[in-house]
XYZ file of C-alpha atoms in Angstrom:
418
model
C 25.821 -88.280 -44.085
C 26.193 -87.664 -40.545
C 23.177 -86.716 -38.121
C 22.857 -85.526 -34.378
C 19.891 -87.214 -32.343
C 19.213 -85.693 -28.897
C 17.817 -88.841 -26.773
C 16.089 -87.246 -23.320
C 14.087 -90.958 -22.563
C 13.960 -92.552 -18.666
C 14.230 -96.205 -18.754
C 13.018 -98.226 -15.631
C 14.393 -101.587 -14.894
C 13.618 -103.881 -11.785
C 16.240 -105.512 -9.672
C 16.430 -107.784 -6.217
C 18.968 -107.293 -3.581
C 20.713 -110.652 -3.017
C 21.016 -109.804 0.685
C 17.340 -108.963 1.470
C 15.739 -110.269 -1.618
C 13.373 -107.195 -2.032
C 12.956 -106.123 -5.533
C 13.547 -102.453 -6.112
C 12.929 -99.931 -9.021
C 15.678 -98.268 -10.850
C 15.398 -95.270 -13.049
C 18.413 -94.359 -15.741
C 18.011 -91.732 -18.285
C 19.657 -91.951 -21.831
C 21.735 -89.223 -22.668
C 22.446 -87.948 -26.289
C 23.075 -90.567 -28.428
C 25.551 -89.182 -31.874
C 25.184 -91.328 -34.832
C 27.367 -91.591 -37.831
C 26.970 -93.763 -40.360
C 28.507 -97.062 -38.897
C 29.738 -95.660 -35.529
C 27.633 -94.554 -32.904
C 28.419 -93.161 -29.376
C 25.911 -92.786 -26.337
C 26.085 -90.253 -23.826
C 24.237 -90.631 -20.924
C 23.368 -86.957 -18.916
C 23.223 -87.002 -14.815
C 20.147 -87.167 -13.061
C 18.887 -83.611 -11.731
C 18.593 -84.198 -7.816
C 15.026 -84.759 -6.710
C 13.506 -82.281 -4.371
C 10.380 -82.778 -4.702
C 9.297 -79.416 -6.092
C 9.077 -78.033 -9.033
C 12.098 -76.453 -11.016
C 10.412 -73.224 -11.245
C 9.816 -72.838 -7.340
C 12.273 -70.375 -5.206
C 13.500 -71.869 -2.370
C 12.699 -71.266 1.008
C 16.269 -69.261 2.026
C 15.759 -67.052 -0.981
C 12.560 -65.895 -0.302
C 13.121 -65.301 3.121
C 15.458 -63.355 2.057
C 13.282 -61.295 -0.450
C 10.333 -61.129 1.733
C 13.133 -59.151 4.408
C 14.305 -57.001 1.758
C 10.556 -55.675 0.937
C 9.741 -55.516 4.661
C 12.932 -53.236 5.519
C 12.017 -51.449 2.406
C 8.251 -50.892 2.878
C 9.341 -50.084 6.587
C 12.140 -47.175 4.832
C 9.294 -45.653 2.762
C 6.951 -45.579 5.916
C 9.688 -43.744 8.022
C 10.695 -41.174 4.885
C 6.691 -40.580 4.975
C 6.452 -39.735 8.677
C 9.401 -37.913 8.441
C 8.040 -35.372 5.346
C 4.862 -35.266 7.138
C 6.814 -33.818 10.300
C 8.775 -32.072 8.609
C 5.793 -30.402 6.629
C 3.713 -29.782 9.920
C 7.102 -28.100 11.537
C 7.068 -25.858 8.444
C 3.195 -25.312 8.678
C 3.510 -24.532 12.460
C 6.593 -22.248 12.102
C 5.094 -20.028 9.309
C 1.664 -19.838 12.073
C 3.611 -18.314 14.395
C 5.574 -16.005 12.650
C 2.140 -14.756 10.841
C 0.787 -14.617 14.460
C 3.992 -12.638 15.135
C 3.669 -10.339 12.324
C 0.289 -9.340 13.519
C 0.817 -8.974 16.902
C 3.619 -6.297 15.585
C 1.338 -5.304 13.434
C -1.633 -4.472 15.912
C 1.366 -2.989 18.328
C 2.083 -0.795 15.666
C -1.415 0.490 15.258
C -1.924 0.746 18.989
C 1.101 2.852 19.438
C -0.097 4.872 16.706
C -3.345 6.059 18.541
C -3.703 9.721 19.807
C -4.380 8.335 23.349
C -0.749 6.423 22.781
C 1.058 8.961 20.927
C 0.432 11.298 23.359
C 1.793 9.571 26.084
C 5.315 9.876 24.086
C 4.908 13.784 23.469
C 7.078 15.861 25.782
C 6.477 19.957 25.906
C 9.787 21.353 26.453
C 9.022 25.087 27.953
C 11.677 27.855 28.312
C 12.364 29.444 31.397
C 11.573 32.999 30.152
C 7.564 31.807 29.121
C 7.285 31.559 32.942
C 8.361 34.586 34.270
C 5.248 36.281 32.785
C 2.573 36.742 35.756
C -0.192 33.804 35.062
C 1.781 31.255 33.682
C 1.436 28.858 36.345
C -2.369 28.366 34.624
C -0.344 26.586 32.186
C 1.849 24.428 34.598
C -1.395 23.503 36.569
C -3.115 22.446 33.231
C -0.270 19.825 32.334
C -0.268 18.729 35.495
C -3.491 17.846 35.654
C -3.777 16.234 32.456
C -0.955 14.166 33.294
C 1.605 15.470 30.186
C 4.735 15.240 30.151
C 6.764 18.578 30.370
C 10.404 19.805 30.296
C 11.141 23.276 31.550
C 14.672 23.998 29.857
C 16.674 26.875 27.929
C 15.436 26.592 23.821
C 17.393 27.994 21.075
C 14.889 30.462 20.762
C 13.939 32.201 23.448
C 10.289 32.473 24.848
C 9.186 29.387 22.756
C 7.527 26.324 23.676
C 8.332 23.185 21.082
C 7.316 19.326 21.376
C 9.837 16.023 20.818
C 8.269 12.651 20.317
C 9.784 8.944 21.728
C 9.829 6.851 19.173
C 8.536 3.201 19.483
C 11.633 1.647 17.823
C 14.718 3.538 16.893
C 15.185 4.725 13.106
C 18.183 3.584 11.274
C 20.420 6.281 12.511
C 19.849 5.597 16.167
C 17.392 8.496 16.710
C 15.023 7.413 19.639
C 13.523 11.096 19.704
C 12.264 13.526 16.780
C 11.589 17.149 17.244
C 8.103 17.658 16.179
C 8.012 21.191 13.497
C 5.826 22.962 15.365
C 7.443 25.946 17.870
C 5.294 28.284 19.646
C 6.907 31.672 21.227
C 4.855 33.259 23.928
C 5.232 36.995 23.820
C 3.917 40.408 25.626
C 2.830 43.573 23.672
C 6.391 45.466 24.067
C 8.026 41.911 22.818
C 6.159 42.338 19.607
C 6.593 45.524 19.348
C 10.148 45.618 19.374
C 9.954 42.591 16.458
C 7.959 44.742 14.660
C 10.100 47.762 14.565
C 12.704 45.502 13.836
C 10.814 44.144 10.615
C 10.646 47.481 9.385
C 13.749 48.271 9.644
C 14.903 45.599 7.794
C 12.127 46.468 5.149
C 13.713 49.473 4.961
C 17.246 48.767 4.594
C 16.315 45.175 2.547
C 17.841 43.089 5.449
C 21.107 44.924 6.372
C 19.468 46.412 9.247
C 20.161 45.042 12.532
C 17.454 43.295 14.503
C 16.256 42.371 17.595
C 18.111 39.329 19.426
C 14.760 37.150 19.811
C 13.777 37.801 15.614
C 17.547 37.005 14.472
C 17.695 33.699 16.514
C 13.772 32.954 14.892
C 15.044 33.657 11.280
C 18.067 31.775 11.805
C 16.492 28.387 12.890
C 14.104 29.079 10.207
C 16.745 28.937 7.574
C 18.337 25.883 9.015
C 15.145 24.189 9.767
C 12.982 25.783 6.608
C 9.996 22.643 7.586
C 9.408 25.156 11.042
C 5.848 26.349 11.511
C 5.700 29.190 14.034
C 3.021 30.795 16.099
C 3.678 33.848 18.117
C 1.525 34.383 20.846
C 0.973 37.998 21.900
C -0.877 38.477 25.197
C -2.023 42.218 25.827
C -5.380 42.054 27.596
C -5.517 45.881 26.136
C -6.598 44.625 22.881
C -9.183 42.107 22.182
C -8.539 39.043 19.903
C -11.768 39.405 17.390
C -11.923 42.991 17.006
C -9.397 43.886 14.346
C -10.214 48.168 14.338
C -8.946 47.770 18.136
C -5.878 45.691 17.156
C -4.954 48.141 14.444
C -5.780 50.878 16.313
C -4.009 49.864 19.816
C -0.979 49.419 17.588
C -0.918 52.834 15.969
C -1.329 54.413 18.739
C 1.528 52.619 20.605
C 4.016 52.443 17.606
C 3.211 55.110 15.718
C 2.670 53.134 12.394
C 0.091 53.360 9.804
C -2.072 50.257 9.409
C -0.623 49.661 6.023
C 2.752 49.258 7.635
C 1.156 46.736 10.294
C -0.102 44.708 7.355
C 3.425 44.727 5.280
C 4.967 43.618 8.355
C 1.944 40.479 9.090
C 2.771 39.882 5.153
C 6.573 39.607 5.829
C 6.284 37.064 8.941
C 3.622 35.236 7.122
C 5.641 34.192 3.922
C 8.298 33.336 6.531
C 5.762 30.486 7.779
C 5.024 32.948 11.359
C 1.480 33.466 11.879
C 0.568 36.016 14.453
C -2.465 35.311 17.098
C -3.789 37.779 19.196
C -4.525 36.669 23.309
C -6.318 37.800 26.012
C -4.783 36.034 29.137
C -2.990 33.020 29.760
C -6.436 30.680 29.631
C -6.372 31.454 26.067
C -2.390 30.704 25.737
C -2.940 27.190 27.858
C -5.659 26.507 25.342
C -3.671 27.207 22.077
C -0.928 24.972 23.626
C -3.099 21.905 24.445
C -4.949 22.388 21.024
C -1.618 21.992 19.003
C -0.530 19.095 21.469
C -3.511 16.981 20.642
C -3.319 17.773 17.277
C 0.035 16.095 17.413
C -0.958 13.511 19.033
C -3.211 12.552 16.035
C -1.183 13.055 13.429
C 0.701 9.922 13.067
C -2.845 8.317 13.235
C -4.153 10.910 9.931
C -0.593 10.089 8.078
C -1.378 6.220 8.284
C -4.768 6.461 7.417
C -4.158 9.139 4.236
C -1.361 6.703 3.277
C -3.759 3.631 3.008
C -4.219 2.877 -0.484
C -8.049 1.638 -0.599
C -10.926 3.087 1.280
C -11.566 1.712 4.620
C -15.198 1.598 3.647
C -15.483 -0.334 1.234
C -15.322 -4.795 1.754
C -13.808 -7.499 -0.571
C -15.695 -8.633 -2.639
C -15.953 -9.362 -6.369
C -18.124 -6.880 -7.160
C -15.899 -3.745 -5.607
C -13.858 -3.428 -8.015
C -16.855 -3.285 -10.439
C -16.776 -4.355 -14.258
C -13.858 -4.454 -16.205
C -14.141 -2.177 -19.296
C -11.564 -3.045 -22.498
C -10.247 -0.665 -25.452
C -12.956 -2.567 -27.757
C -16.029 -1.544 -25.273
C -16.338 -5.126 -23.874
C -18.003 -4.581 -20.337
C -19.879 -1.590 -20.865
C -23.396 -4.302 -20.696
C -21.712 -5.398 -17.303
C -21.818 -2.292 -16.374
C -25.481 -0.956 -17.366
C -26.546 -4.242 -15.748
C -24.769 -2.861 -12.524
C -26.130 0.539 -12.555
C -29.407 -0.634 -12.828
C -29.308 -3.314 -10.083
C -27.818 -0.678 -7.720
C -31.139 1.296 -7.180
C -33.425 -0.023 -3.802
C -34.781 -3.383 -4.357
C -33.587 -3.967 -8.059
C -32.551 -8.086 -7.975
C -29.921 -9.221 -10.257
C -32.596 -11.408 -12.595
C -34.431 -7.851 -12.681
C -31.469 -5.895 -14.013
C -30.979 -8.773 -16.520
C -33.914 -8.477 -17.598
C -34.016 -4.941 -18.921
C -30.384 -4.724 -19.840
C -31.531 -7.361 -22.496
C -34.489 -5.575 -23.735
C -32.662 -2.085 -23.733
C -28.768 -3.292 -24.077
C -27.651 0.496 -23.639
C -28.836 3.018 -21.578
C -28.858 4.993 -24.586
C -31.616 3.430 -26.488
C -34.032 2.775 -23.454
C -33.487 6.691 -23.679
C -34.625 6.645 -27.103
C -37.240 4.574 -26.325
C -38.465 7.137 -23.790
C -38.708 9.841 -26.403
C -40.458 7.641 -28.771
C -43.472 6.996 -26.160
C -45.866 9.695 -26.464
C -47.465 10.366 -22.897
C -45.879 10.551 -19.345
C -47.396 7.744 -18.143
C -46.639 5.313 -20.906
C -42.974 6.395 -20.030
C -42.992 5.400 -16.697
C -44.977 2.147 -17.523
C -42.575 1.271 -20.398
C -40.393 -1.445 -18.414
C -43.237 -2.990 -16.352
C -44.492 -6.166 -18.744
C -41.147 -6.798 -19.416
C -40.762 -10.964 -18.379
C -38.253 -11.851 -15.164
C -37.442 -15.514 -14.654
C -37.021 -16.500 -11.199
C -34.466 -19.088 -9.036
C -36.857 -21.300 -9.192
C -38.196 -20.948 -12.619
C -40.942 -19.104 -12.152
C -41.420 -15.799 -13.824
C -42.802 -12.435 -13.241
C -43.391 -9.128 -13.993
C -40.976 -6.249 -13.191
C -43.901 -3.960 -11.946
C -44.711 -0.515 -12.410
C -42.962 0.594 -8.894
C -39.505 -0.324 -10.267
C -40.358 0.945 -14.235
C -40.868 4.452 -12.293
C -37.778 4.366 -10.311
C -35.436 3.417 -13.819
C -37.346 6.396 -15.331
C -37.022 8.662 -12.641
C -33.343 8.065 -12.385
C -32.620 8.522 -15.943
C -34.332 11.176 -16.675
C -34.947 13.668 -13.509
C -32.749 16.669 -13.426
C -33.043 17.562 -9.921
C -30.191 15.744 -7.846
C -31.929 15.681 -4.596
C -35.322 13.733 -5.948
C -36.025 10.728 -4.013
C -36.579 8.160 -6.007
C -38.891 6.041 -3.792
C-alpha cells in the first residue's frame, strides 16, 4: 500500500571554493518525497527569497500606499464636515434674518396702525355746497391748523362731508384707497325741512311720492352702499341742541306738524341708519367733524386689538392657563390648591397644606358647620403643620385661618379680607 510523506527539512552542507579556498555554507531544502512500495521519487520545492522580514509584514510601497488612501480620506470627511457646518450656519443665519425681517414688518405694521399714523392717511373730502354756508371757514381754519389732510370736491351726495383712507400696501385687487362708511351732510333749517316734508309724503303715499333731490340721492347710495352710517347736521341757532320742547316746538311752528309726525319721521330716517343732531353754529359742526375723524383714526388700532385672541394682560407662564380639569374630575385638587394659594401671602407649601387636610372645599365647609363657636371657626386651620424649603416646619397661623374663612364664607362681595 501506497503512502504520501510531505518532507519540509533544510539540510546544510559545507563547501570550499577551489579558487579562494574559503569554506562557505550551503542551505538546500528537501521537497516532498512520494513513496511507493519499491519506488520512490523526491521532489525538492524552491527556496522562498530572503528578505529579511517576516512573511506576515506589508511592504513598504503598500503601505505607503494605504497610509495615502486614509489621509485623502480622513482629509474628505474633514472637508464634508466643514462644509455641513457652513452650510448649517448659512441656514441658521438666513432663517435670523428673515425672523428679523418678519418683525420689522411686523412692528411696521403696528406702527402704521396707530391713531397718530392712521391719521396721517385720512383725507376729508368736503363738497363745495358745505362751504357756501356763512361760518364755514371755522372749519377750513381748524384743518388747517391741525395739519389734516382735506379735499374740497363735488360728492355724490350733496352737502356731505365723507373720509377715504391710503392704505399701507395695496389689497389684492389693486385698491390703494378705501372709502371709510361714515358720511356726514351739513344742512340748514329750510334743508331739513324740505327732507322732512318729503318723508311724509312718502309716508303717505308708501314711497310713490316724489322727493326732494338731496333725500333721493341719500336713499339711493344707501341702497347701494347698505354698510353707510349717516349723520345730518342741522344748524339753526333758533333752536337749541339740549332742549327738546324748543326743538319740537320750533318745528311745529315752522312746518305745521304735530310732534307725533316729527317723531314718525326721526323713526323713518333712523331705521334707515340717519341719525339726526341738532347744532348751534359751525364750532359745534367743526367739532362733530374732528370727533368722527379721530375716531377713525383709532379704529384700525380697536379692530386689531378686539381681534387678538388672548388678553394682553395676562404673561406666559405655566400657571395661566390654570389646572386642567378631565371628564373623571381629575384636577379639581389642583385647582382648590390654586384658589387657596391665590389669596395675599398664601405660599404654595401653605395651600398644600390645607388642601390635604380638607381635600375639597366642600368638606372644610362642613367642617365649619361642625365647630360650634365663631372663633373656633376662624382658628380651625391655624395648627395645621407646613413643611418648609428647607425642612423646617411651621404653623399656618391664625392671620391666614381668618382670611380662608372669611373668603369662604362672607356674603358681602366688597369685604376686605385683610
Amino acid at each position: 500500500m501506497a503512502t504520501l510523506q510531505r518532507a519540509g527539512t533544510w539540510e546544510i552542507s559545507e563547501s570550499e571554493d577551489e579558487n579562494t579556498g574559503q569554506k562557505t555554507l550551503q542551505s538546500s531544502r528537501t521537497g516532498n518525497v512520494w513513496t511507493g512500495g519499491e519506488e520512490e521519487t523526491e521532489r525538492t520545492a524552491p527556496a522562498p527569497p530572503d528578505t529579511g522580514d517576516p512573511p506576515w509584514k506589508e511592504s513598504p510601497k503598500r503601505r505607503k500606499r494605504r497610509n495615502k488612501e486614509e489621509t485623502e480620506a480622513k482629509a474628505r470627511l474633514k472637508r464634508e464636515a466643514r462644509e455641513k457646518q457652513r452650510t448649517g450656519r448659512a441656514r441658521e443665519k438666513e432663517e435670523k434674518r428673515r425672523e428679523q425681517q418678519k418683525r420689522r414688518e411686523e412692528a411696521e405694521r403696528l406702527r402704521s396702525l396707530r391713531p397718530e399714523s392712521c391719521l396721517r392717511l385720512l383725507s376729508l373730502c368736503v363738497d363745495p355746497a358745505v362751504l357756501q354756508h356763512e361760518g364755514s371757514d371755522l372749519l377750513l381754519d381748524t384743518l388747517a391748523a391741525s395739519q389734516w389732510r382735506f379735499l374740497i370736491q363735488s360728492q355724490v351726495v350733496p352737502h356731505s362731508v365723507s373720509w377715504t383712507r391710503d392704505l399701507p400696501q395695496p389689497t389684492e385687487d389693486g385698491r390703494s384707497v378705501v372709502e371709510e362708511d361714515q358720511l356726514v351732510l351739513v344742512l340748514d333749517l329750510a334743508d331739513f325741512i324740505d327732507v322732512v316734508i318729503c318723508v311724509k309724503r312718502m309716508l303717505r303715499t308708501d314711497g310713490d311720492g316724489g322727493g326732494a333731490p338731496l333725500l333721493t340721492v341719500l336713499l339711493d347710495v344707501l341702497n347701494r352702499q347698505a354698510h353707510k352710517a349717516v349723520t345730518l347736521l342741522v344748524i339753526s341757532a333758533q333752536m337749541h341742541p339740549r332742549s327738546e320742547v324748543w326743538r319740537r316746538q320750533s318745528l311745529q311752528d315752522q312746518m305745521g306738524m304735530h310732534s307725533l309726525d316729527i317723531e314718525e319721521v326721526m323713526v323713518y330716517l333712523q331705521l334707515r341708519s340717519i341719525s339726526v343732531s341738532f347744532l348751534e353754529d359751525w364750532q359745534d359742526v367743526t367739532d362733530h367733524l374732528c370727533a368722527v375723524t379721530k375716531a377713525l383714526s383709532k379704529r384700525p388700532y380697536n379692530r386689531l386689538l378686539t381681534e387678538r385672541a388672548g388678553l394682553p394682560f395676562c404673561v406666559d407662564g405655566s400657571w395661566a392657563s390654570g389646572a386642567r380639569v378631565e371628564r373623571d374630575g381629575s384636577g379639581l385638587g389642583q385647582v382648590w390648591k390654586l384658589q387657596v394659594q391665590q389669596l395675599n401671602r398664601v405660599s404654595a407649601p401653605m395651600a398644600s397644606a390645607v388642601t390635604a387636610a380638607f381635600p375639597s372645599p366642600q368638606l372644610l365647609l362642613q367642617a365649619y358647620r361642625s365647630t360650634g363657636s365663631e372663633e373656633e371657626r376662624r382658628r380651625l386651620l391655624a395648627d395645621l403643620s407646613v413643611k418648609g424649603a428647607e425642612g423646617k416646619e411651621r404653623r399656618v397661623g391664625p392671620d391666614v385661618s381668618c382670611r380662608i374663612y372669611r373668603s369662604l364664607t362672607a356674603h358681602n362681595p366688597q369685604l376686605v379680607l385683610d
